Amino acid sequence: TGDVLTRFGLSAAGGGGAYRSAAASSSDDERHVLQDPAARKALADLVPLVSVFARHAPRHKEAVVAAFNEAGRHTLFCGDGTNDVGALKKAHVGVSIISVPDVEKKQRAANETLDAVRAEDKKKNRKKKTDAGGRKSARGGNAGRKS
């Protein structure tokens, strides 16, 4: 998560130096620690070793994309909100997922129709199985069968 990246950046930027003491008193310095050259270099060495980056603040997303770029990797970032703009701009390829209400409405209607068709087919198949296996009596048992 992002707080791990911040701690990693604080460590890389000087161990117990100015960033660590400033971060303890000011969250603003903590936000910028990943822009420190030593932290950026350490992050560029780290990112190829990590498979999934999840639940990050926008500044952490930007730092991860920048680290991949600095490591010589080609980057694609897929985002779904305004908080992803920085990382989208830093990536070689930025994909923004947006919603289109008209298309979503048509998709919902198609899914509802498909669900209704499937339910009807399921109902018909149950009826065929019941007819093939013997009629059900009003009590729920098989007609003509002695108890």
Short mmCIF file of N, CA and C in Angstrom, two decimals:
data_model
loop_
_atom_site.label_atom_id
_atom_site.label_comp_id
_atom_site.label_asym_id
_atom_site.label_seq_id
_atom_site.Cartn_x
_atom_site.Cartn_y
_atom_site.Cartn_z
N THR A 1 0.84 -1.19 0.00
CA THR A 1 0.00 0.00 0.00
C THR A 1 0.87 1.24 0.00
N GLY A 2 0.26 2.38 -0.17
CA GLY A 2 0.99 3.62 -0.29
C GLY A 2 1.81 4.00 0.92
N ASP A 3 1.31 3.72 2.12
CA ASP A 3 2.08 4.10 3.31
C ASP A 3 3.39 3.34 3.37
N VAL A 4 3.44 2.14 2.83
CA VAL A 4 4.69 1.38 2.78
C VAL A 4 5.67 2.09 1.85
N LEU A 5 5.17 2.58 0.72
CA LEU A 5 6.04 3.32 -0.20
C LEU A 5 6.60 4.57 0.47
N THR A 6 5.78 5.25 1.24
CA THR A 6 6.25 6.45 1.94
C THR A 6 7.34 6.10 2.93
N ARG A 7 7.14 5.04 3.71
CA ARG A 7 8.17 4.62 4.67
C ARG A 7 9.44 4.21 3.94
N PHE A 8 9.28 3.51 2.82
CA PHE A 8 10.42 3.10 2.00
C PHE A 8 11.17 4.34 1.50
N GLY A 9 10.42 5.33 1.02
CA GLY A 9 11.03 6.57 0.55
C GLY A 9 11.74 7.31 1.65
N LEU A 10 11.14 7.36 2.84
CA LEU A 10 11.77 8.03 3.98
C LEU A 10 13.09 7.36 4.32
N SER A 11 13.09 6.04 4.29
CA SER A 11 14.30 5.29 4.60
C SER A 11 15.38 5.55 3.55
N ALA A 12 14.99 5.53 2.29
CA ALA A 12 15.95 5.72 1.20
C ALA A 12 16.47 7.15 1.13
N ALA A 13 15.65 8.10 1.55
CA ALA A 13 16.01 9.51 1.43
C ALA A 13 16.95 9.99 2.53
N GLY A 14 17.32 9.12 3.42
CA GLY A 14 18.28 9.59 4.42
C GLY A 14 18.23 8.85 5.73
N GLY A 15 17.46 7.81 5.82
CA GLY A 15 17.44 7.02 7.05
C GLY A 15 16.90 7.78 8.23
N GLY A 16 17.65 8.54 8.89
CA GLY A 16 17.18 9.29 10.05
C GLY A 16 17.38 10.77 9.85
N GLY A 17 17.52 11.21 8.61
CA GLY A 17 17.87 12.60 8.31
C GLY A 17 16.69 13.54 8.33
N ALA A 18 16.81 14.56 7.51
CA ALA A 18 15.86 15.66 7.50
C ALA A 18 14.45 15.21 7.15
N TYR A 19 14.32 14.30 6.21
CA TYR A 19 12.98 13.88 5.81
C TYR A 19 12.26 13.17 6.95
N ARG A 20 12.98 12.32 7.70
CA ARG A 20 12.33 11.58 8.77
C ARG A 20 11.83 12.54 9.85
N SER A 21 12.63 13.50 10.25
CA SER A 21 12.19 14.42 11.31
C SER A 21 11.11 15.36 10.78
N ALA A 22 11.22 15.76 9.52
CA ALA A 22 10.21 16.65 8.95
C ALA A 22 8.89 15.89 8.79
N ALA A 23 8.96 14.63 8.41
CA ALA A 23 7.74 13.85 8.21
C ALA A 23 7.01 13.64 9.51
N ALA A 24 7.76 13.56 10.59
CA ALA A 24 7.12 13.38 11.89
C ALA A 24 6.30 14.61 12.26
N SER A 25 6.74 15.79 11.79
CA SER A 25 6.03 17.00 12.15
C SER A 25 5.15 17.54 11.03
N SER A 26 5.39 17.12 9.79
CA SER A 26 4.64 17.70 8.68
C SER A 26 4.32 16.63 7.64
N SER A 27 3.03 16.42 7.41
CA SER A 27 2.64 15.43 6.40
C SER A 27 2.93 15.94 5.00
N ASP A 28 3.14 17.27 4.83
CA ASP A 28 3.46 17.82 3.52
C ASP A 28 4.81 17.29 3.03
N ASP A 29 5.81 17.23 3.92
CA ASP A 29 7.12 16.69 3.54
C ASP A 29 7.01 15.21 3.21
N GLU A 30 6.17 14.51 3.93
CA GLU A 30 5.96 13.08 3.69
C GLU A 30 5.40 12.85 2.29
N ARG A 31 4.58 13.77 1.83
CA ARG A 31 4.00 13.66 0.49
C ARG A 31 5.04 13.79 -0.60
N HIS A 32 6.09 14.54 -0.33
CA HIS A 32 7.09 14.83 -1.35
C HIS A 32 8.33 13.95 -1.24
N VAL A 33 8.40 13.08 -0.26
CA VAL A 33 9.60 12.28 -0.06
C VAL A 33 9.89 11.38 -1.26
N LEU A 34 8.87 10.92 -1.97
CA LEU A 34 9.10 10.04 -3.12
C LEU A 34 9.67 10.79 -4.31
N GLN A 35 9.76 12.12 -4.21
CA GLN A 35 10.39 12.91 -5.27
C GLN A 35 11.87 13.13 -5.01
N ASP A 36 12.33 12.74 -3.82
CA ASP A 36 13.74 12.84 -3.49
C ASP A 36 14.54 11.93 -4.43
N PRO A 37 15.68 12.40 -4.96
CA PRO A 37 16.45 11.58 -5.91
C PRO A 37 16.85 10.21 -5.36
N ALA A 38 17.25 10.14 -4.10
CA ALA A 38 17.64 8.85 -3.51
C ALA A 38 16.43 7.92 -3.40
N ALA A 39 15.27 8.48 -3.02
CA ALA A 39 14.05 7.66 -2.91
C ALA A 39 13.62 7.20 -4.29
N ARG A 40 13.72 8.06 -5.30
CA ARG A 40 13.34 7.68 -6.67
C ARG A 40 14.23 6.57 -7.19
N LYS A 41 15.52 6.64 -6.91
CA LYS A 41 16.46 5.59 -7.34
C LYS A 41 16.13 4.27 -6.65
N ALA A 42 15.90 4.31 -5.35
CA ALA A 42 15.57 3.10 -4.60
C ALA A 42 14.25 2.50 -5.09
N LEU A 43 13.27 3.36 -5.37
CA LEU A 43 11.98 2.89 -5.87
C LEU A 43 12.12 2.27 -7.25
N ALA A 44 12.97 2.86 -8.10
CA ALA A 44 13.21 2.29 -9.44
C ALA A 44 13.83 0.90 -9.33
N ASP A 45 14.63 0.66 -8.29
CA ASP A 45 15.21 -0.68 -8.08
C ASP A 45 14.18 -1.65 -7.53
N LEU A 46 13.21 -1.13 -6.77
CA LEU A 46 12.21 -1.98 -6.12
C LEU A 46 11.07 -2.41 -7.04
N VAL A 47 10.54 -1.50 -7.84
CA VAL A 47 9.30 -1.78 -8.57
C VAL A 47 9.34 -3.01 -9.47
N PRO A 48 10.46 -3.34 -10.12
CA PRO A 48 10.43 -4.56 -10.96
C PRO A 48 10.24 -5.84 -10.15
N LEU A 49 10.44 -5.77 -8.85
CA LEU A 49 10.32 -6.95 -8.01
C LEU A 49 8.91 -7.18 -7.47
N VAL A 50 8.04 -6.20 -7.66
CA VAL A 50 6.68 -6.25 -7.11
C VAL A 50 5.69 -6.56 -8.23
N SER A 51 4.76 -7.47 -7.96
CA SER A 51 3.78 -7.88 -8.97
C SER A 51 2.54 -7.01 -8.99
N VAL A 52 2.06 -6.60 -7.82
CA VAL A 52 0.80 -5.86 -7.75
C VAL A 52 0.98 -4.65 -6.84
N PHE A 53 0.55 -3.52 -7.34
CA PHE A 53 0.50 -2.30 -6.53
C PHE A 53 -0.98 -1.97 -6.36
N ALA A 54 -1.45 -1.91 -5.12
CA ALA A 54 -2.88 -1.70 -4.90
C ALA A 54 -3.10 -0.70 -3.77
N ARG A 55 -4.25 -0.01 -3.86
CA ARG A 55 -4.71 0.91 -2.83
C ARG A 55 -3.68 2.00 -2.52
N HIS A 56 -3.34 2.77 -3.57
CA HIS A 56 -2.36 3.84 -3.42
C HIS A 56 -3.00 5.20 -3.59
N ALA A 57 -2.41 6.15 -2.92
CA ALA A 57 -2.80 7.56 -3.10
C ALA A 57 -2.29 8.00 -4.47
N PRO A 58 -2.87 9.04 -5.03
CA PRO A 58 -2.44 9.50 -6.35
C PRO A 58 -0.93 9.75 -6.47
N ARG A 59 -0.33 10.33 -5.44
CA ARG A 59 1.12 10.60 -5.51
C ARG A 59 1.93 9.32 -5.55
N HIS A 60 1.42 8.26 -4.91
CA HIS A 60 2.12 6.97 -4.95
C HIS A 60 2.00 6.33 -6.33
N LYS A 61 0.83 6.47 -6.95
CA LYS A 61 0.64 5.93 -8.30
C LYS A 61 1.61 6.60 -9.26
N GLU A 62 1.72 7.91 -9.15
CA GLU A 62 2.65 8.65 -10.01
C GLU A 62 4.08 8.19 -9.78
N ALA A 63 4.45 8.00 -8.51
CA ALA A 63 5.81 7.59 -8.18
C ALA A 63 6.12 6.20 -8.73
N VAL A 64 5.16 5.29 -8.66
CA VAL A 64 5.37 3.94 -9.18
C VAL A 64 5.55 3.96 -10.69
N VAL A 65 4.70 4.70 -11.38
CA VAL A 65 4.82 4.80 -12.85
C VAL A 65 6.16 5.45 -13.22
N ALA A 66 6.53 6.52 -12.51
CA ALA A 66 7.80 7.20 -12.78
C ALA A 66 8.97 6.26 -12.52
N ALA A 67 8.87 5.44 -11.47
CA ALA A 67 9.95 4.49 -11.16
C ALA A 67 10.09 3.44 -12.25
N PHE A 68 8.97 2.95 -12.76
CA PHE A 68 9.05 2.01 -13.88
C PHE A 68 9.68 2.68 -15.10
N ASN A 69 9.31 3.92 -15.36
CA ASN A 69 9.89 4.65 -16.48
C ASN A 69 11.40 4.80 -16.30
N GLU A 70 11.81 5.18 -15.10
CA GLU A 70 13.24 5.37 -14.81
C GLU A 70 14.01 4.06 -14.88
N ALA A 71 13.32 2.94 -14.62
CA ALA A 71 13.96 1.63 -14.69
C ALA A 71 14.05 1.14 -16.13
N GLY A 72 13.57 1.97 -17.07
CA GLY A 72 13.66 1.61 -18.48
C GLY A 72 12.51 0.74 -18.97
N ARG A 73 11.47 0.64 -18.19
CA ARG A 73 10.30 -0.16 -18.59
C ARG A 73 9.32 0.69 -19.38
N HIS A 74 8.53 0.04 -20.21
CA HIS A 74 7.43 0.72 -20.90
C HIS A 74 6.21 0.60 -19.99
N THR A 75 5.48 1.66 -19.81
CA THR A 75 4.39 1.65 -18.84
C THR A 75 3.04 1.91 -19.49
N LEU A 76 2.05 1.21 -18.97
CA LEU A 76 0.65 1.43 -19.31
C LEU A 76 -0.07 1.57 -17.98
N PHE A 77 -0.83 2.62 -17.84
CA PHE A 77 -1.60 2.82 -16.61
C PHE A 77 -3.06 2.94 -16.99
N CYS A 78 -3.89 2.21 -16.27
CA CYS A 78 -5.33 2.24 -16.50
C CYS A 78 -5.98 2.83 -15.25
N GLY A 79 -6.71 3.92 -15.43
CA GLY A 79 -7.33 4.57 -14.29
C GLY A 79 -8.78 4.88 -14.54
N ASP A 80 -9.51 5.11 -13.46
CA ASP A 80 -10.95 5.34 -13.58
C ASP A 80 -11.42 6.63 -12.92
N GLY A 81 -10.53 7.50 -12.57
CA GLY A 81 -10.98 8.71 -11.90
C GLY A 81 -10.02 9.86 -12.05
N THR A 82 -10.42 11.02 -11.56
CA THR A 82 -9.58 12.21 -11.69
C THR A 82 -8.32 12.10 -10.84
N ASN A 83 -8.33 11.28 -9.81
CA ASN A 83 -7.14 11.11 -8.99
C ASN A 83 -6.04 10.34 -9.72
N ASP A 84 -6.34 9.77 -10.88
CA ASP A 84 -5.37 9.00 -11.65
C ASP A 84 -4.69 9.83 -12.74
N VAL A 85 -5.06 11.07 -12.90
CA VAL A 85 -4.57 11.88 -14.01
C VAL A 85 -3.05 11.96 -14.02
N GLY A 86 -2.43 12.19 -12.88
CA GLY A 86 -0.98 12.31 -12.83
C GLY A 86 -0.28 11.05 -13.33
N ALA A 87 -0.72 9.91 -12.86
CA ALA A 87 -0.12 8.64 -13.29
C ALA A 87 -0.43 8.36 -14.75
N LEU A 88 -1.63 8.71 -15.20
CA LEU A 88 -1.98 8.53 -16.61
C LEU A 88 -1.05 9.35 -17.50
N LYS A 89 -0.73 10.57 -17.08
CA LYS A 89 0.13 11.44 -17.87
C LYS A 89 1.58 10.96 -17.88
N LYS A 90 2.04 10.38 -16.77
CA LYS A 90 3.42 9.90 -16.68
C LYS A 90 3.64 8.61 -17.47
N ALA A 91 2.60 7.81 -17.62
CA ALA A 91 2.74 6.52 -18.31
C ALA A 91 2.94 6.74 -19.80
N HIS A 92 3.62 5.77 -20.43
CA HIS A 92 3.78 5.82 -21.88
C HIS A 92 2.42 5.69 -22.56
N VAL A 93 1.57 4.84 -22.00
CA VAL A 93 0.21 4.67 -22.49
C VAL A 93 -0.73 4.85 -21.30
N GLY A 94 -1.65 5.76 -21.41
CA GLY A 94 -2.62 5.99 -20.34
C GLY A 94 -4.01 5.65 -20.83
N VAL A 95 -4.69 4.77 -20.11
CA VAL A 95 -6.04 4.36 -20.49
C VAL A 95 -6.98 4.82 -19.39
N SER A 96 -7.93 5.65 -19.76
CA SER A 96 -8.89 6.16 -18.79
C SER A 96 -10.23 5.48 -19.03
N ILE A 97 -10.75 4.85 -18.01
CA ILE A 97 -12.04 4.18 -18.10
C ILE A 97 -13.11 5.18 -17.68
N ILE A 98 -14.03 5.41 -18.56
CA ILE A 98 -15.12 6.33 -18.26
C ILE A 98 -16.44 5.61 -18.41
N SER A 99 -17.44 6.15 -17.79
CA SER A 99 -18.76 5.53 -17.92
C SER A 99 -19.56 6.30 -18.97
N VAL A 100 -20.36 5.55 -19.70
CA VAL A 100 -21.23 6.13 -20.72
C VAL A 100 -22.64 5.69 -20.36
N PRO A 101 -23.43 6.57 -19.75
CA PRO A 101 -24.74 6.17 -19.24
C PRO A 101 -25.64 5.49 -20.28
N ASP A 102 -25.66 5.97 -21.51
CA ASP A 102 -26.52 5.35 -22.53
C ASP A 102 -26.11 3.92 -22.82
N VAL A 103 -24.80 3.69 -22.93
CA VAL A 103 -24.30 2.34 -23.20
C VAL A 103 -24.57 1.44 -22.00
N GLU A 104 -24.34 1.96 -20.80
CA GLU A 104 -24.59 1.18 -19.59
C GLU A 104 -26.06 0.79 -19.49
N LYS A 105 -26.96 1.71 -19.85
CA LYS A 105 -28.40 1.43 -19.80
C LYS A 105 -28.76 0.31 -20.77
N LYS A 106 -28.21 0.36 -21.99
CA LYS A 106 -28.45 -0.69 -22.98
C LYS A 106 -27.89 -2.03 -22.50
N GLN A 107 -26.71 -1.99 -21.90
CA GLN A 107 -26.10 -3.23 -21.40
C GLN A 107 -26.94 -3.84 -20.28
N ARG A 108 -27.44 -3.00 -19.37
CA ARG A 108 -28.30 -3.50 -18.29
C ARG A 108 -29.56 -4.14 -18.86
N ALA A 109 -30.17 -3.49 -19.85
CA ALA A 109 -31.39 -4.02 -20.47
C ALA A 109 -31.09 -5.36 -21.15
N ALA A 110 -29.97 -5.44 -21.85
CA ALA A 110 -29.60 -6.70 -22.51
C ALA A 110 -29.36 -7.80 -21.48
N ASN A 111 -28.70 -7.47 -20.37
CA ASN A 111 -28.46 -8.46 -19.32
C ASN A 111 -29.76 -8.94 -18.69
N GLU A 112 -30.71 -8.01 -18.48
CA GLU A 112 -32.00 -8.39 -17.91
C GLU A 112 -32.76 -9.31 -18.86
N THR A 113 -32.72 -9.01 -20.15
CA THR A 113 -33.38 -9.85 -21.15
C THR A 113 -32.74 -11.24 -21.17
N LEU A 114 -31.42 -11.28 -21.15
CA LEU A 114 -30.71 -12.55 -21.14
C LEU A 114 -31.05 -13.36 -19.88
N ASP A 115 -31.11 -12.70 -18.74
CA ASP A 115 -31.49 -13.39 -17.50
C ASP A 115 -32.90 -13.96 -17.59
N ALA A 116 -33.83 -13.21 -18.19
CA ALA A 116 -35.21 -13.68 -18.33
C ALA A 116 -35.26 -14.89 -19.26
N VAL A 117 -34.51 -14.85 -20.35
CA VAL A 117 -34.47 -15.99 -21.28
C VAL A 117 -33.89 -17.22 -20.59
N ARG A 118 -32.83 -17.03 -19.86
CA ARG A 118 -32.21 -18.16 -19.13
C ARG A 118 -33.17 -18.74 -18.10
N ALA A 119 -33.89 -17.87 -17.38
CA ALA A 119 -34.85 -18.35 -16.38
C ALA A 119 -35.96 -19.15 -17.04
N GLU A 120 -36.43 -18.68 -18.19
CA GLU A 120 -37.49 -19.40 -18.93
C GLU A 120 -36.99 -20.76 -19.41
N ASP A 121 -35.76 -20.80 -19.93
CA ASP A 121 -35.17 -22.07 -20.38
C ASP A 121 -35.03 -23.04 -19.21
N LYS A 122 -34.60 -22.53 -18.08
CA LYS A 122 -34.44 -23.37 -16.89
C LYS A 122 -35.79 -23.95 -16.46
N LYS A 123 -36.81 -23.11 -16.53
CA LYS A 123 -38.17 -23.54 -16.17
C LYS A 123 -38.65 -24.64 -17.12
N LYS A 124 -38.41 -24.46 -18.42
CA LYS A 124 -38.81 -25.46 -19.41
C LYS A 124 -38.07 -26.78 -19.20
N ASN A 125 -36.79 -26.69 -18.91
CA ASN A 125 -35.99 -27.91 -18.67
C ASN A 125 -36.46 -28.66 -17.44
N ARG A 126 -36.82 -27.93 -16.39
CA ARG A 126 -37.36 -28.59 -15.20
C ARG A 126 -38.66 -29.30 -15.52
N LYS A 127 -39.50 -28.65 -16.31
CA LYS A 127 -40.79 -29.23 -16.69
C LYS A 127 -40.57 -30.49 -17.51
N LYS A 128 -39.62 -30.46 -18.47
CA LYS A 128 -39.32 -31.63 -19.28
C LYS A 128 -38.82 -32.78 -18.41
N LYS A 129 -37.96 -32.49 -17.44
CA LYS A 129 -37.43 -33.52 -16.56
C LYS A 129 -38.55 -34.12 -15.71
N THR A 130 -39.44 -33.28 -15.24
CA THR A 130 -40.55 -33.75 -14.42
C THR A 130 -41.47 -34.64 -15.25
N ASP A 131 -41.79 -34.21 -16.48
CA ASP A 131 -42.66 -35.00 -17.35
C ASP A 131 -42.00 -36.31 -17.73
N ALA A 132 -40.72 -36.30 -17.97
CA ALA A 132 -40.01 -37.52 -18.37
C ALA A 132 -39.85 -38.49 -17.20
N GLY A 133 -39.74 -37.99 -16.00
CA GLY A 133 -39.49 -38.84 -14.84
C GLY A 133 -40.75 -39.26 -14.12
N GLY A 134 -41.88 -38.92 -14.59
CA GLY A 134 -43.13 -39.24 -13.91
C GLY A 134 -43.80 -37.98 -13.45
N ARG A 135 -45.10 -38.01 -13.47
CA ARG A 135 -45.85 -36.81 -13.07
C ARG A 135 -45.81 -36.62 -11.58
N LYS A 136 -45.79 -35.37 -11.20
CA LYS A 136 -45.84 -35.05 -9.77
C LYS A 136 -47.30 -34.98 -9.34
N SER A 137 -47.58 -35.50 -8.19
CA SER A 137 -48.95 -35.41 -7.68
C SER A 137 -49.13 -34.08 -6.98
N ALA A 138 -50.34 -33.78 -6.59
CA ALA A 138 -50.63 -32.53 -5.90
C ALA A 138 -49.93 -32.48 -4.56
N ARG A 139 -49.64 -33.66 -3.96
CA ARG A 139 -48.96 -33.70 -2.67
C ARG A 139 -47.46 -33.55 -2.80
N GLY A 140 -46.93 -33.55 -4.02
CA GLY A 140 -45.50 -33.41 -4.21
C GLY A 140 -44.82 -34.74 -4.50
N GLY A 141 -45.50 -35.85 -4.36
CA GLY A 141 -44.89 -37.15 -4.64
C GLY A 141 -45.15 -37.54 -6.06
N ASN A 142 -44.67 -38.70 -6.48
CA ASN A 142 -44.92 -39.19 -7.84
C ASN A 142 -46.30 -39.79 -7.92
N ALA A 143 -47.02 -39.46 -8.98
CA ALA A 143 -48.38 -39.99 -9.16
C ALA A 143 -48.31 -41.47 -9.45
N GLY A 144 -49.20 -42.23 -8.86
CA GLY A 144 -49.28 -43.66 -9.11
C GLY A 144 -48.30 -44.47 -8.30
N ARG A 145 -47.52 -43.86 -7.49
CA ARG A 145 -46.56 -44.57 -6.68
C ARG A 145 -47.12 -44.80 -5.31
N LYS A 146 -46.95 -46.02 -4.82
CA LYS A 146 -47.46 -46.33 -3.47
C LYS A 146 -46.42 -45.98 -2.44
N SER A 147 -46.92 -45.46 -1.31
CA SER A 147 -46.02 -45.09 -0.23
C SER A 147 -45.88 -46.19 0.76
#
